PDB file of C-alpha atoms in Angstrom:
ATOM      1  CA  MET Z   1     215.324  96.490 116.801  1.00 58.00           C
ATOM      2  CA  ASP Z   2     215.046  96.619 121.041  1.00 62.00           C
ATOM      3  CA  ARG Z   3     217.972  95.677 122.831  1.00 64.00           C
ATOM      4  CA  ILE Z   4     215.775  94.825 125.750  1.00 67.00           C
ATOM      5  CA  THR Z   5     212.895  93.603 124.998  1.00 64.00           C
ATOM      6  CA  ASN Z   6     213.874  92.301 121.069  1.00 67.00           C
ATOM      7  CA  ARG Z   7     210.116  93.918 119.615  1.00 64.00           C
ATOM      8  CA  PRO Z   8     211.286  96.080 116.978  1.00 63.00           C
ATOM      9  CA  GLU Z   9     211.019  99.597 117.948  1.00 64.00           C
ATOM     10  CA  PHE Z  10     206.919 101.603 117.600  1.00 59.00           C
ATOM     11  CA  THR Z  11     206.973 104.137 114.748  1.00 59.00           C
ATOM     12  CA  PRO Z  12     203.841 106.109 114.297  1.00 56.00           C
ATOM     13  CA  ALA Z  13     202.533 104.473 110.928  1.00 58.00           C
ATOM     14  CA  SER Z  14     202.919 107.751 108.090  1.00 61.00           C
ATOM     15  CA  GLY Z  15     200.003 110.447 107.836  1.00 58.00           C
ATOM     16  CA  ILE Z  16     200.061 110.718 111.528  1.00 57.00           C
ATOM     17  CA  ARG Z  17     201.326 113.572 113.289  1.00 60.00           C
ATOM     18  CA  HIS Z  18     203.470 114.323 116.480  1.00 55.00           C
ATOM     19  CA  THR Z  19     200.947 117.831 116.904  1.00 56.00           C
ATOM     20  CA  GLU Z  20     202.717 117.896 120.462  1.00 55.00           C
ATOM     21  CA  THR Z  21     204.752 121.410 120.946  1.00 54.00           C
ATOM     22  CA  THR Z  22     206.091 123.142 124.949  1.00 52.00           C
ATOM     23  CA  THR Z  23     205.923 126.537 124.598  1.00 53.00           C
ATOM     24  CA  ALA Z  24     208.587 127.351 127.967  1.00 53.00           C
ATOM     25  CA  ALA Z  25     205.778 130.781 128.201  1.00 55.00           C
ATOM     26  CA  ASP Z  26     202.832 128.197 129.739  1.00 55.00           C
ATOM     27  CA  PRO Z  27     203.470 124.798 130.100  1.00 54.00           C
ATOM     28  CA  ARG Z  28     199.261 123.920 130.598  1.00 55.00           C
ATOM     29  CA  GLN Z  29     199.384 124.599 126.571  1.00 55.00           C
ATOM     30  CA  LYS Z  30     200.519 121.524 124.617  1.00 52.00           C
ATOM     31  CA  THR Z  31     198.875 120.915 121.664  1.00 54.00           C
ATOM     32  CA  SER Z  32     197.858 122.926 119.157  1.00 56.00           C
ATOM     33  CA  GLY Z  33     196.639 122.198 115.342  1.00 61.00           C
ATOM     34  CA  PRO Z  34     192.694 121.669 114.972  1.00 63.00           C
ATOM     35  CA  GLY Z  35     189.724 122.265 118.089  1.00 76.00           C
ATOM     36  CA  PHE Z  36     188.026 120.261 119.403  1.00 77.00           C
ATOM     37  CA  GLN Z  37     184.364 120.366 118.610  1.00 78.00           C
ATOM     38  CA  GLU Z  38     185.667 120.710 114.645  1.00 79.00           C
ATOM     39  CA  ALA Z  39     187.378 117.219 115.289  1.00 78.00           C
ATOM     40  CA  LEU Z  40     183.201 116.863 116.812  1.00 75.00           C
ATOM     41  CA  ARG Z  41     182.180 118.325 113.767  1.00 77.00           C
ATOM     42  CA  THR Z  42     184.856 116.125 111.750  1.00 76.00           C
ATOM     43  CA  ALA Z  43     183.213 113.412 113.062  1.00 75.00           C
ATOM     44  CA  MET Z  44     178.995 113.564 112.998  1.00 73.00           C
ATOM     45  CA  THR Z  45     179.260 114.873 109.234  1.00 75.00           C
ATOM     46  CA  PRO Z  46     177.689 111.053 107.900  1.00 65.00           C
ATOM     47  CA  MET Z  47     180.540 109.212 106.277  1.00 59.00           C
ATOM     48  CA  THR Z  48     180.626 108.115 102.797  1.00 55.00           C
ATOM     49  CA  SER Z  49     181.178 104.733 100.359  1.00 51.00           C
ATOM     50  CA  SER Z  50     183.461 105.736  97.626  1.00 53.00           C
ATOM     51  CA  SER Z  51     179.880 105.463  95.818  1.00 54.00           C
ATOM     52  CA  GLY Z  52     179.583 108.321  96.945  1.00 54.00           C
ATOM     53  CA  THR Z  53     176.024 107.726  98.668  1.00 55.00           C
ATOM     54  CA  ALA Z  54     175.765 108.209 102.120  1.00 52.00           C
ATOM     55  CA  VAL Z  55     176.297 105.088 104.197  1.00 52.00           C
ATOM     56  CA  GLN Z  56     172.896 104.148 107.043  1.00 53.00           C
ATOM     57  CA  GLY Z  57     174.214 104.698 110.649  1.00 55.00           C
ATOM     58  CA  THR Z  58     171.334 101.999 111.609  1.00 58.00           C
ATOM     59  CA  LEU Z  59     171.284  98.788 112.832  1.00 56.00           C
ATOM     60  CA  PRO Z  60     169.561  96.134 111.098  1.00 55.00           C
ATOM     61  CA  PRO Z  61     166.802  94.667 112.999  1.00 60.00           C
ATOM     62  CA  LEU Z  62     167.424  92.259 116.206  1.00 55.00           C
ATOM     63  CA  ARG Z  63     165.887  89.294 114.971  1.00 56.00           C
ATOM     64  CA  THR Z  64     163.695  88.104 117.632  1.00 55.00           C
ATOM     65  CA  MET Z  65     162.562  85.464 118.969  1.00 49.00           C
ATOM     66  CA  PRO Z  66     158.416  84.353 120.234  1.00 51.00           C
ATOM     67  CA  LEU Z  67     158.900  83.386 123.970  1.00 51.00           C
ATOM     68  CA  GLY Z  68     155.196  81.695 123.643  1.00 52.00           C
ATOM     69  CA  ASP Z  69     157.404  79.223 122.476  1.00 50.00           C
ATOM     70  CA  LEU Z  70     159.764  78.542 124.983  1.00 48.00           C
ATOM     71  CA  PHE Z  71     157.055  79.074 128.092  1.00 48.00           C
ATOM     72  CA  GLU Z  72     155.005  75.951 127.190  1.00 52.00           C
ATOM     73  CA  SER Z  73     151.891  74.955 130.442  1.00 41.00           C
ATOM     74  CA  SER Z  74     154.336  73.351 132.121  1.00 59.00           C
ATOM     75  CA  GLY Z  75     154.945  75.985 133.935  1.00 81.00           C
ATOM     76  CA  VAL Z  76     158.668  76.891 134.281  1.00 84.00           C
ATOM     77  CA  GLU Z  77     158.961  79.825 134.617  1.00 86.00           C
ATOM     78  CA  MET Z  78     156.002  80.503 137.330  1.00 88.00           C
ATOM     79  CA  ARG Z  79     158.820  77.778 139.084  1.00 89.00           C
ATOM     80  CA  ILE Z  80     162.672  79.688 137.880  1.00 90.00           C
ATOM     81  CA  GLN Z  81     160.679  83.211 139.853  1.00 91.00           C
ATOM     82  CA  ASP Z  82     159.454  81.404 142.553  1.00 91.00           C
ATOM     83  CA  LEU Z  83     162.358  80.450 143.025  1.00 92.00           C
ATOM     84  CA  ILE Z  84     163.867  83.472 142.513  1.00 93.00           C
ATOM     85  CA  GLN Z  85     162.039  85.199 144.465  1.00 93.00           C
ATOM     86  CA  THR Z  86     162.670  82.782 147.841  1.00 92.00           C
ATOM     87  CA  MET Z  87     165.793  83.391 146.912  1.00 92.00           C
ATOM     88  CA  GLU Z  88     166.341  86.765 148.093  1.00 93.00           C
ATOM     89  CA  GLN Z  89     163.996  86.724 150.283  1.00 92.00           C
ATOM     90  CA  PHE Z  90     166.272  84.324 151.486  1.00 92.00           C
ATOM     91  CA  SER Z  91     169.281  86.780 150.366  1.00 91.00           C
ATOM     92  CA  ALA Z  92     168.027  89.753 152.751  1.00 91.00           C
ATOM     93  CA  ALA Z  93     166.945  86.954 155.839  1.00 91.00           C
ATOM     94  CA  LEU Z  94     170.560  87.347 155.909  1.00 89.00           C
ATOM     95  CA  MET Z  95     171.523  90.568 155.500  1.00 90.00           C
ATOM     96  CA  ASN Z  96     169.360  91.280 158.400  1.00 89.00           C
ATOM     97  CA  PRO Z  97     171.154  90.810 162.133  1.00 88.00           C
ATOM     98  CA  GLU Z  98     168.412  90.156 164.125  1.00 90.00           C
ATOM     99  CA  GLN Z  99     167.783  87.246 162.282  1.00 87.00           C
ATOM    100  CA  THR Z 100     169.161  83.841 164.650  1.00 87.00           C
ATOM    101  CA  LEU Z 101     170.630  80.467 162.301  1.00 85.00           C
ATOM    102  CA  LYS Z 102     167.857  78.094 163.659  1.00 87.00           C
ATOM    103  CA  GLU Z 103     165.070  80.866 161.897  1.00 89.00           C
ATOM    104  CA  LEU Z 104     167.299  80.782 158.853  1.00 91.00           C
ATOM    105  CA  THR Z 105     167.694  77.193 158.782  1.00 91.00           C
ATOM    106  CA  PRO Z 106     163.994  76.153 158.032  1.00 93.00           C
ATOM    107  CA  MET Z 107     163.937  78.543 155.587  1.00 92.00           C
ATOM    108  CA  ALA Z 108     167.840  77.843 153.198  1.00 92.00           C
ATOM    109  CA  ASP Z 109     166.249  74.068 153.362  1.00 93.00           C
ATOM    110  CA  ALA Z 110     162.922  74.987 151.879  1.00 93.00           C
ATOM    111  CA  LEU Z 111     164.961  76.975 149.131  1.00 93.00           C
ATOM    112  CA  GLY Z 112     168.188  73.404 148.636  1.00 92.00           C
ATOM    113  CA  GLU Z 113     164.501  71.501 148.697  1.00 93.00           C
ATOM    114  CA  GLU Z 114     163.112  73.929 145.705  1.00 92.00           C
ATOM    115  CA  ALA Z 115     165.976  74.254 143.586  1.00 92.00           C
ATOM    116  CA  GLU Z 116     166.382  70.627 143.759  1.00 92.00           C
ATOM    117  CA  SER Z 117     162.778  70.135 143.066  1.00 90.00           C
ATOM    118  CA  LEU Z 118     162.997  72.406 140.121  1.00 89.00           C
ATOM    119  CA  PHE Z 119     166.608  70.650 139.370  1.00 88.00           C
ATOM    120  CA  ARG Z 120     165.704  67.475 139.261  1.00 88.00           C
ATOM    121  CA  GLN Z 121     162.113  68.487 136.685  1.00 86.00           C
ATOM    122  CA  SER Z 122     164.458  69.969 133.973  1.00 82.00           C
ATOM    123  CA  PRO Z 123     165.962  67.862 131.514  1.00 79.00           C
ATOM    124  CA  ASP Z 124     169.514  69.113 130.055  1.00 78.00           C
ATOM    125  CA  SER Z 125     168.453  69.876 126.667  1.00 76.00           C
ATOM    126  CA  GLU Z 126     169.439  72.426 124.031  1.00 80.00           C
ATOM    127  CA  ASN Z 127     166.192  74.488 125.762  1.00 82.00           C
ATOM    128  CA  PRO Z 128     167.304  77.597 126.845  1.00 85.00           C
ATOM    129  CA  VAL Z 129     164.555  77.979 129.278  1.00 84.00           C
ATOM    130  CA  GLN Z 130     165.341  74.444 130.625  1.00 86.00           C
ATOM    131  CA  ASP Z 131     168.895  75.324 131.188  1.00 87.00           C
ATOM    132  CA  PHE Z 132     168.407  78.536 132.372  1.00 88.00           C
ATOM    133  CA  ALA Z 133     166.347  77.019 134.623  1.00 89.00           C
ATOM    134  CA  ARG Z 134     169.129  74.298 135.780  1.00 90.00           C
ATOM    135  CA  ARG Z 135     171.946  77.026 136.621  1.00 91.00           C
ATOM    136  CA  THR Z 136     169.239  78.763 138.582  1.00 92.00           C
ATOM    137  CA  ALA Z 137     168.593  75.435 140.349  1.00 92.00           C
ATOM    138  CA  LEU Z 138     172.887  75.294 140.165  1.00 92.00           C
ATOM    139  CA  LEU Z 139     173.045  79.216 141.637  1.00 93.00           C
ATOM    140  CA  ALA Z 140     170.316  78.122 144.542  1.00 94.00           C
ATOM    141  CA  ARG Z 141     171.780  75.105 146.087  1.00 94.00           C
ATOM    142  CA  VAL Z 142     174.811  76.716 145.647  1.00 93.00           C
ATOM    143  CA  GLU Z 143     174.419  79.142 148.154  1.00 92.00           C
ATOM    144  CA  VAL Z 144     171.685  76.235 149.989  1.00 93.00           C
ATOM    145  CA  GLU Z 145     175.828  74.788 151.385  1.00 93.00           C
ATOM    146  CA  LYS Z 146     177.468  77.503 151.674  1.00 92.00           C
ATOM    147  CA  PHE Z 147     175.016  78.910 154.004  1.00 90.00           C
ATOM    148  CA  ARG Z 148     175.429  74.990 155.601  1.00 90.00           C
ATOM    149  CA  ARG Z 149     178.633  74.557 155.672  1.00 90.00           C
ATOM    150  CA  GLY Z 150     179.528  78.335 157.628  1.00 86.00           C
ATOM    151  CA  ASP Z 151     180.178  80.825 154.600  1.00 83.00           C
ATOM    152  CA  PHE Z 152     177.619  83.879 156.017  1.00 75.00           C
ATOM    153  CA  LEU Z 153     178.264  83.233 159.943  1.00 73.00           C
TER     154      LEU Z 153
END
């Protein structure tokens, strides 16, 4: 028991050997034991189960969700893409030192209107596309508010 932490002292698990040795002649040579190549060969050999058959190292195939069912004819995916593109243009304009605030204000207003429209038309539901649309619209609204508040000056 350690006096400071009141925790049991660390004891290595059985079967683990401390292989570090220091010699006075060469302080860089601290370890002895199996080399890296041998450890790599051991790690790369296929594992066998208790029945003696090799265990496959591949993962089962991922479940795929048909995206065609998610994006119905509502055009939500196009509106999300348009909003993201507008956000990227706004970001590029913010990075341009030649742009003035007067030039950026209409772009911020348009981004805010587009985000507000998408947010209103994306009901709160279990549909992942609608959820993504709401999150994207919220992110755009936050960026517009940060611009109006003066965070980017």
